[in-house]
Amino acid sequence: MDREDETKGWKSVYADEKLNDPEPDRDSEADTRPMRAAREAAGGDPYPERTPRAAEPPAGGPEEWPESPPPRASRGTAQADKPDKPDKPDKSEERVTYRRKKGHPALWSFFIALGLVIIMASSVLFYVWNGLRPPGASDSPVRVTIAKGMRAKSVGETLEKSGVIRNAFLFSMWLKLKNEGSRFQAGEYALTPGMTNGEIVAKLNNGQTIAGDTIKFTIPEGFTVVQIADRLSKAGFVDKDKFLQALHDPSRFNGSAWVKQIPAKAELRYPLEGYLFPETYEMKKGSTEEDLVNRMLSELDRKLNQLPEDWQSAMQERGWTPHELLTAASLVEREVVKDEERPIVASVIVNRLKKKMPLQIDATIQYLLDKQKEKLTTADLEVKSPYNTYKNAGLPPGPIASPSLKSIEAVLFPTETDYLYYVTKKDGSNTHLFAETYKQHLKNIQTSEKNEKNAKK
């Protein structure tokens, strides 16, 4: 082979090698080219690093030669073996993002402010409740002196120091709210820790000072003002005439809120009849007639507050005023002895009023006589007076006695009956026979008369 052929052969071999080498390093190729030419001229392999030698068989026997060396991995194969690079995100798939919702500062501020207001209001209410409730009850009374002309604030401070109330400031505010404190009477009082504010005020208003400086008297249920005046005058507490004279002018008294609603009727014998509540009283010695009347009037308000909460609604449903309520209750008081019969007799009164029938109650005639008679005559029933319920339909002009709380409650919540008549049994039981018709009533009258005859035998 001449020089030119050798060159061509070298070039051919080099071209083949170049084909097998995907990306030869051009710089390194230029450096190794003379060496490769020398190896080629000597008859050797110009690229020994590309042609692996066959391994010699080990001693001990021929080994099977591999058919051919594993092919050199091409660039494509090498790249296939490499781990795939993460694909770029598809622009068509937009990444979903969520914006965090912004808060509402105004709404949060409102709730915070509302919470603070509720906390403050609850604190104030607890403070007021705790300050006005009675202190722990005690069996030992405390002596408290109320000086003449002492203001309500000073009274509260005195009571707080004595342990009768918890908070003088709240007590004085409570007095202003209730329009109390102006009628406190001077003196030395025995007050027991545990008393309610109402009980303390009632005692100070009534002048219930320590025994020795007080007077004590009892007004029975069903007493008229004339009977009350007799009892007080005999005890030396009042002048009877002055006492009865004072009862003609309700404007002089402020012991009860209901006094202002007494109708200005000329036919009223005593405008304050029925308003002097029957109870046992203890008052300051030397109290005037006006002081005693005011004390009994204030007791009426206190007792009415003990009725069920809906008592005024029941009164209004019947179309009554407080004056008419006390009037009806006084009729029950004078007619009934046994408590269980009060609601039944009250039902008779209510039923007859609905039918516009005369009440025909003997107690109204007895009231006119100023003297109890064992038996009324026909002439007694003919007396001309608006209080005569035999001659006039409806309620009399006013109460005929001081009713008890049970009688007041009975006319407010009477038993549901169809009774229109009743007569005393006269058998010593102090009870009545009731009837729905006049025919039945006549039979009951005969029974009553028989019982009376038998009792006399």
Coordinates of C-alpha atoms in Angstrom, one line a residue:
M1 CA 0.0 0.0 0.0
D2 CA 1.4 3.3 -1.0
R3 CA 1.4 6.4 1.1
E4 CA -1.8 7.7 -0.4
D5 CA -3.7 4.5 0.1
E6 CA -2.5 4.4 3.7
T7 CA -3.7 7.9 4.2
K8 CA -7.0 7.1 2.7
G9 CA -7.3 3.9 4.9
W10 CA -6.5 5.9 8.0
K11 CA -9.0 8.5 7.1
S12 CA -11.6 5.8 6.5
V13 CA -10.9 4.2 9.8
Y14 CA -11.0 7.6 11.5
A15 CA -14.3 8.4 9.7
D16 CA -15.8 5.1 11.0
E17 CA -14.6 5.9 14.5
K18 CA -15.9 9.3 14.2
L19 CA -19.3 7.9 13.3
N20 CA -19.3 5.8 16.4
D21 CA -18.2 8.6 18.6
P22 CA -21.3 10.9 18.9
E23 CA -19.4 14.0 19.9
P24 CA -15.6 13.7 19.8
D25 CA -13.5 16.2 21.5
R26 CA -11.9 18.1 18.8
D27 CA -9.2 19.5 20.9
S28 CA -8.1 16.1 22.2
E29 CA -8.4 14.6 18.7
A30 CA -5.8 17.0 17.4
D31 CA -3.4 16.1 20.2
T32 CA -3.6 12.3 19.7
R33 CA -3.5 12.2 15.9
P34 CA 0.3 11.8 15.5
M35 CA 0.4 9.0 18.0
R36 CA -2.5 7.2 16.2
A37 CA -0.6 7.6 12.8
A38 CA 2.5 6.0 14.3
R39 CA 0.5 3.1 15.7
E40 CA -1.2 2.6 12.4
A41 CA 2.2 2.6 10.5
A42 CA 3.5 -0.1 12.8
G43 CA 0.4 -2.2 12.0
G44 CA -1.3 -1.7 15.3
D45 CA -4.7 -0.4 16.3
P46 CA -4.8 3.4 16.1
Y47 CA -7.5 3.4 18.8
P48 CA -6.5 0.8 21.4
E49 CA -8.8 2.4 24.0
R50 CA -11.8 1.7 21.9
T51 CA -11.0 -2.0 21.1
P52 CA -11.0 -4.1 24.3
R53 CA -8.6 -7.0 24.6
A54 CA -10.0 -10.5 24.9
A55 CA -9.4 -11.8 28.3
E56 CA -7.1 -14.8 28.6
P57 CA -8.6 -18.0 29.7
P58 CA -7.7 -19.0 33.2
A59 CA -5.5 -21.9 34.0
G60 CA -7.5 -25.0 34.3
G61 CA -9.3 -25.2 31.0
P62 CA -10.6 -23.3 28.2
E63 CA -13.5 -21.1 28.9
E64 CA -16.2 -20.1 26.5
W65 CA -15.4 -16.7 25.0
P66 CA -18.2 -14.3 24.7
E67 CA -19.4 -13.9 21.3
S68 CA -18.8 -10.2 21.2
P69 CA -18.2 -7.4 23.7
P70 CA -21.3 -5.6 24.8
P71 CA -22.0 -2.8 22.4
R72 CA -21.0 0.6 23.4
A73 CA -24.0 2.5 24.4
S74 CA -25.0 5.2 22.0
R75 CA -25.7 8.7 23.0
G76 CA -29.4 8.0 22.6
T77 CA -29.2 5.0 24.9
A78 CA -27.1 6.8 27.4
Q79 CA -29.5 9.6 27.6
A80 CA -32.4 7.1 27.9
D81 CA -30.7 5.6 30.9
K82 CA -30.3 8.9 32.6
P83 CA -33.1 9.9 34.9
D84 CA -35.8 12.0 33.2
K85 CA -35.8 15.6 34.0
P86 CA -39.0 16.9 35.4
D87 CA -41.3 18.2 32.7
K88 CA -42.0 21.8 32.6
P89 CA -45.5 22.6 33.7
D90 CA -48.0 23.0 31.0
K91 CA -48.9 26.6 30.6
S92 CA -52.5 25.6 29.7
E93 CA -52.9 24.2 33.3
E94 CA -53.0 27.3 35.4
R95 CA -52.0 26.8 39.0
V96 CA -55.0 27.2 41.3
T97 CA -54.3 29.6 44.2
Y98 CA -56.5 30.6 47.1
R99 CA -56.4 33.9 48.6
R100 CA -56.8 34.1 52.3
K101 CA -60.0 35.9 53.2
K102 CA -59.4 39.1 54.9
G103 CA -61.1 39.6 58.3
H104 CA -63.8 42.1 59.1
P105 CA -62.3 44.5 61.6
A106 CA -65.5 46.4 62.1
L107 CA -67.4 43.2 62.9
W108 CA -64.8 41.9 65.3
S109 CA -64.7 45.3 67.0
F110 CA -68.5 45.2 67.5
F111 CA -68.4 41.7 69.1
I112 CA -65.5 42.7 71.4
A113 CA -67.3 45.9 72.4
L114 CA -70.6 43.9 72.9
G115 CA -68.7 41.4 75.1
L116 CA -67.2 44.2 77.2
V117 CA -70.6 45.8 77.6
I118 CA -72.2 42.4 78.7
I119 CA -69.4 41.8 81.2
M120 CA -69.7 45.3 82.6
A121 CA -73.5 45.1 82.8
S122 CA -73.3 41.7 84.5
S123 CA -70.8 43.1 87.0
V124 CA -73.0 46.1 87.8
L125 CA -76.1 43.9 88.2
F126 CA -74.2 41.5 90.5
Y127 CA -72.9 44.4 92.5
V128 CA -76.4 45.8 92.9
W129 CA -78.0 42.4 93.7
N130 CA -75.3 41.6 96.2
G131 CA -75.4 45.0 97.8
L132 CA -79.2 45.0 98.3
R133 CA -79.7 41.4 99.5
P134 CA -80.0 41.0 103.2
P135 CA -76.9 40.0 105.2
G136 CA -76.7 36.6 106.9
A137 CA -79.6 36.0 109.2
S138 CA -79.1 36.2 113.0
D139 CA -81.2 35.5 116.0
S140 CA -79.7 38.4 117.9
P141 CA -81.4 41.8 117.2
V142 CA -79.2 44.9 116.9
R143 CA -80.1 48.2 118.5
V144 CA -80.1 51.0 116.0
T145 CA -80.8 54.6 116.9
I146 CA -82.4 56.9 114.3
A147 CA -82.0 60.5 115.2
K148 CA -84.7 63.1 114.5
G149 CA -84.2 64.8 111.1
M150 CA -81.7 62.2 110.0
R151 CA -81.5 61.9 106.2
A152 CA -81.9 58.6 104.3
K153 CA -78.2 58.6 103.4
S154 CA -77.2 58.8 107.1
V155 CA -79.8 56.2 108.0
G156 CA -78.2 53.9 105.5
E157 CA -74.7 54.5 106.9
T158 CA -76.0 53.8 110.4
L159 CA -77.7 50.5 109.3
E160 CA -74.5 49.4 107.4
K161 CA -72.3 50.0 110.4
S162 CA -74.8 47.9 112.5
G163 CA -74.6 45.0 110.0
V164 CA -78.3 45.3 109.2
I165 CA -77.7 46.1 105.5
R166 CA -74.7 45.4 103.2
N167 CA -74.3 48.7 101.2
A168 CA -75.4 52.1 102.5
F169 CA -75.1 53.7 99.0
L170 CA -77.3 51.2 97.3
F171 CA -79.7 51.3 100.1
S172 CA -80.1 55.1 99.8
M173 CA -80.5 54.8 96.0
W174 CA -83.2 52.1 96.6
L175 CA -85.0 54.4 99.0
K176 CA -85.1 57.2 96.3
L177 CA -86.4 54.7 93.7
K178 CA -89.1 53.6 96.1
N179 CA -89.8 57.1 97.3
E180 CA -89.1 56.1 100.8
G181 CA -87.2 57.6 103.7
S182 CA -89.2 60.8 104.3
R183 CA -91.4 59.1 106.9
F184 CA -88.8 57.5 109.0
Q185 CA -89.5 58.1 112.7
A186 CA -86.9 58.8 115.3
G187 CA -86.2 56.4 118.1
E188 CA -84.3 53.3 119.1
Y189 CA -85.1 50.2 117.1
A190 CA -84.4 46.5 117.4
L191 CA -83.4 45.3 113.9
T192 CA -82.4 41.7 113.1
P193 CA -79.8 41.0 110.4
G194 CA -81.5 39.1 107.7
M195 CA -84.5 41.4 107.5
T196 CA -85.4 42.5 103.9
N197 CA -85.2 46.2 103.0
G198 CA -89.0 46.3 102.8
E199 CA -89.3 45.0 106.4
I200 CA -86.7 47.5 107.7
V201 CA -88.5 50.4 105.9
A202 CA -91.9 49.4 107.2
K203 CA -90.5 49.3 110.8
L204 CA -88.9 52.7 110.5
N205 CA -92.0 54.2 108.9
N206 CA -94.2 52.8 111.6
G207 CA -92.0 53.9 114.4
Q208 CA -91.8 50.3 115.9
T209 CA -89.2 51.3 118.4
I210 CA -88.0 49.1 121.3
A211 CA -90.6 47.9 123.8
G212 CA -91.1 50.2 126.7
D213 CA -91.5 53.1 124.4
T214 CA -94.1 51.5 122.2
I215 CA -97.8 50.7 122.2
K216 CA -99.2 47.4 120.9
F217 CA -102.7 46.6 119.7
T218 CA -104.5 44.1 117.5
I219 CA -107.2 44.8 114.8
P220 CA -109.3 41.6 114.2
E221 CA -110.3 40.6 110.7
G222 CA -113.8 41.9 109.8
F223 CA -113.7 44.9 112.2
T224 CA -115.3 48.1 111.0
V225 CA -113.7 51.5 111.6
V226 CA -116.1 52.2 114.4
Q227 CA -115.1 49.0 116.2
I228 CA -111.4 49.9 115.6
A229 CA -112.0 53.4 117.1
D230 CA -113.7 51.8 120.1
R231 CA -110.8 49.4 120.8
L232 CA -108.1 52.0 120.4
S233 CA -109.9 54.6 122.5
K234 CA -110.5 52.1 125.3
A235 CA -106.8 51.3 125.3
G236 CA -106.1 55.0 125.6
F237 CA -104.2 55.2 122.4
V238 CA -106.6 57.6 120.5
D239 CA -109.5 59.9 120.9
K240 CA -112.4 58.1 119.2
D241 CA -114.0 61.2 117.7
K242 CA -110.7 62.5 116.4
F243 CA -109.9 59.1 114.9
L244 CA -113.3 58.8 113.1
Q245 CA -113.1 62.4 111.9
A246 CA -109.7 61.8 110.4
L247 CA -111.1 58.9 108.3
H248 CA -113.4 61.3 106.4
D249 CA -110.4 63.0 104.7
P250 CA -108.3 60.4 102.7
S251 CA -106.1 63.2 101.4
R252 CA -104.4 63.6 104.8
F253 CA -102.9 60.1 104.5
N254 CA -100.1 58.7 102.3
G255 CA -99.6 55.3 103.9
S256 CA -101.2 53.5 100.9
A257 CA -100.9 54.0 97.2
W258 CA -104.5 52.9 96.8
V259 CA -106.0 55.7 98.9
K260 CA -105.7 58.1 95.9
Q261 CA -108.1 55.9 94.0
I262 CA -110.9 56.0 96.5
P263 CA -113.9 57.5 94.7
A264 CA -115.3 60.8 95.9
K265 CA -118.8 59.5 96.8
A266 CA -121.0 61.4 99.1
E267 CA -122.8 58.2 100.2
L268 CA -119.6 56.7 101.6
R269 CA -120.0 56.5 105.4
Y270 CA -116.2 56.4 106.0
P271 CA -114.0 56.7 102.9
L272 CA -111.2 54.7 104.5
E273 CA -113.5 51.8 105.6
G274 CA -111.9 48.6 104.5
Y275 CA -108.4 50.1 104.0
L276 CA -107.2 49.7 107.7
F277 CA -105.7 46.3 107.4
P278 CA -106.4 43.8 110.3
E279 CA -103.1 43.0 112.0
T280 CA -101.2 43.2 115.3
Y281 CA -99.3 46.5 115.5
E282 CA -96.5 47.9 117.6
M283 CA -95.9 51.7 117.4
K284 CA -94.1 54.4 119.2
K285 CA -95.8 55.6 122.3
G286 CA -97.5 59.0 121.8
S287 CA -98.3 58.3 118.1
T288 CA -101.2 60.5 116.9
E289 CA -104.4 59.3 115.3
E290 CA -102.9 60.1 111.9
D291 CA -99.8 58.1 112.6
L292 CA -101.9 55.0 113.5
V293 CA -104.0 55.3 110.4
N294 CA -100.9 55.7 108.1
R295 CA -99.4 52.6 109.7
M296 CA -102.5 50.5 109.1
L297 CA -102.7 51.8 105.5
S298 CA -99.1 50.9 104.8
E299 CA -99.8 47.3 106.0
L300 CA -102.5 47.0 103.4
D301 CA -100.0 47.7 100.6
R302 CA -97.5 45.2 102.1
K303 CA -100.2 42.5 102.3
L304 CA -101.4 43.1 98.7
N305 CA -97.8 42.6 97.5
Q306 CA -98.0 39.0 99.0
L307 CA -100.8 38.1 96.5
P308 CA -100.0 36.2 93.3
E309 CA -98.3 38.3 90.7
D310 CA -101.3 38.3 88.4
W311 CA -103.7 39.6 91.0
Q312 CA -104.2 43.0 89.3
S313 CA -104.8 41.3 85.9
A314 CA -107.5 39.1 87.5
M315 CA -109.1 42.3 89.1
Q316 CA -109.1 44.1 85.7
E317 CA -110.6 41.1 83.9
R318 CA -113.5 41.3 86.2
G319 CA -113.8 45.0 85.6
W320 CA -113.1 46.0 89.2
T321 CA -111.1 48.8 90.7
P322 CA -109.1 48.3 93.9
H323 CA -112.0 50.0 95.8
E324 CA -114.5 47.5 94.4
L325 CA -112.1 44.6 95.1
L326 CA -111.9 45.6 98.8
T327 CA -115.7 46.1 98.8
A328 CA -116.4 42.5 97.5
A329 CA -113.8 41.1 99.9
S330 CA -115.4 42.8 102.9
L331 CA -118.7 41.1 102.0
V332 CA -117.1 37.7 102.0
E333 CA -115.3 38.6 105.3
R334 CA -118.5 39.4 107.1
E335 CA -120.4 36.4 105.7
V336 CA -117.9 33.6 106.1
V337 CA -116.3 32.0 109.1
K338 CA -114.6 28.9 107.6
D339 CA -111.7 29.7 105.2
E340 CA -112.6 26.8 102.8
E341 CA -116.0 28.5 102.1
R342 CA -114.6 31.9 101.2
P343 CA -114.0 31.1 97.5
I344 CA -117.5 29.4 97.2
V345 CA -119.3 32.4 98.7
A346 CA -117.2 34.6 96.5
S347 CA -118.4 32.6 93.5
V348 CA -122.1 33.3 94.5
I349 CA -121.3 37.1 94.6
V350 CA -119.6 37.0 91.2
N351 CA -122.4 34.9 89.6
R352 CA -125.2 37.2 90.9
L353 CA -123.3 40.3 89.7
K354 CA -123.0 38.8 86.2
K355 CA -126.8 38.2 86.2
K356 CA -127.4 41.7 87.6
M357 CA -129.2 40.2 90.6
P358 CA -129.4 42.0 94.0
L359 CA -126.8 40.4 96.2
Q360 CA -129.2 40.3 99.2
I361 CA -126.4 40.0 101.8
D362 CA -127.5 40.4 105.4
A363 CA -124.1 41.8 106.4
T364 CA -124.7 45.0 104.5
I365 CA -127.8 45.7 106.6
Q366 CA -125.9 44.9 109.8
Y367 CA -123.4 47.5 108.7
L368 CA -126.0 50.1 108.6
L369 CA -127.3 49.3 112.0
D370 CA -123.9 49.8 113.7
K371 CA -125.0 47.0 116.0
Q372 CA -125.1 43.2 115.4
K373 CA -128.6 41.7 115.5
E374 CA -129.1 38.0 115.8
K375 CA -131.9 38.0 113.3
L376 CA -132.9 40.8 110.8
T377 CA -136.6 41.8 110.6
T378 CA -138.5 42.7 107.5
A379 CA -138.4 46.3 108.5
D380 CA -134.6 46.1 108.6
L381 CA -134.5 44.9 105.0
E382 CA -136.5 47.9 103.9
V383 CA -134.0 50.5 105.1
K384 CA -133.3 53.1 102.5
S385 CA -129.6 53.2 101.9
P386 CA -127.2 52.6 99.0
Y387 CA -125.6 49.9 101.3
N388 CA -128.9 47.9 101.3
T389 CA -128.1 45.1 98.8
Y390 CA -131.7 43.9 99.0
K391 CA -132.9 47.1 97.4
N392 CA -130.0 47.9 95.2
A393 CA -128.2 45.7 92.6
G394 CA -124.5 45.5 92.4
L395 CA -121.9 46.2 95.0
P396 CA -122.5 48.7 97.9
P397 CA -120.7 52.1 97.6
G398 CA -117.7 50.8 99.6
P399 CA -116.3 48.2 101.9
I400 CA -118.3 47.3 105.1
A401 CA -115.3 46.0 107.1
S402 CA -111.6 45.4 107.0
P403 CA -111.1 42.2 104.9
S404 CA -108.4 39.6 105.5
L405 CA -105.9 38.6 102.8
K406 CA -107.8 35.3 102.4
S407 CA -111.0 37.1 101.6
I408 CA -109.3 39.4 99.1
E409 CA -107.7 36.4 97.4
A410 CA -111.0 34.5 97.4
V411 CA -112.8 37.2 95.3
L412 CA -109.9 37.5 93.0
F413 CA -109.8 33.7 92.3
P414 CA -113.3 32.3 93.3
T415 CA -114.3 28.7 92.8
E416 CA -116.1 28.0 89.5
T417 CA -119.7 27.2 90.5
D418 CA -123.3 27.9 89.3
Y419 CA -124.4 28.7 92.8
L420 CA -126.7 31.7 93.3
Y421 CA -127.9 31.2 96.8
Y422 CA -126.6 30.2 100.2
V423 CA -127.9 30.0 103.8
T424 CA -126.3 29.1 107.1
K425 CA -126.8 25.6 108.3
K426 CA -127.3 26.7 111.9
D427 CA -126.1 23.4 113.2
G428 CA -123.1 24.8 115.0
S429 CA -120.7 24.1 112.2
N430 CA -120.6 27.8 111.0
T431 CA -121.0 26.5 107.4
H432 CA -123.5 27.1 104.6
L433 CA -125.9 25.3 102.3
F434 CA -125.5 26.3 98.6
A435 CA -128.1 26.1 95.8
E436 CA -128.2 26.9 92.1
T437 CA -132.0 27.5 91.9
Y438 CA -134.5 29.3 94.1
K439 CA -136.4 26.0 94.6
Q440 CA -133.3 24.3 96.0
H441 CA -132.7 27.4 98.1
L442 CA -136.1 27.1 99.7
K443 CA -135.4 23.5 100.7
N444 CA -132.1 24.6 102.2
I445 CA -133.9 27.2 104.3
Q446 CA -136.2 24.5 105.7
T447 CA -133.2 22.4 106.5
S448 CA -131.5 25.3 108.2
E449 CA -134.7 26.1 110.3
K450 CA -134.9 22.4 111.4
N451 CA -131.3 22.5 112.4
E452 CA -131.9 25.6 114.5
K453 CA -134.9 24.0 116.3
N454 CA -132.9 20.8 117.0
A455 CA -130.0 22.9 118.4
K456 CA -132.4 24.6 120.9
K457 CA -133.8 21.3 122.2

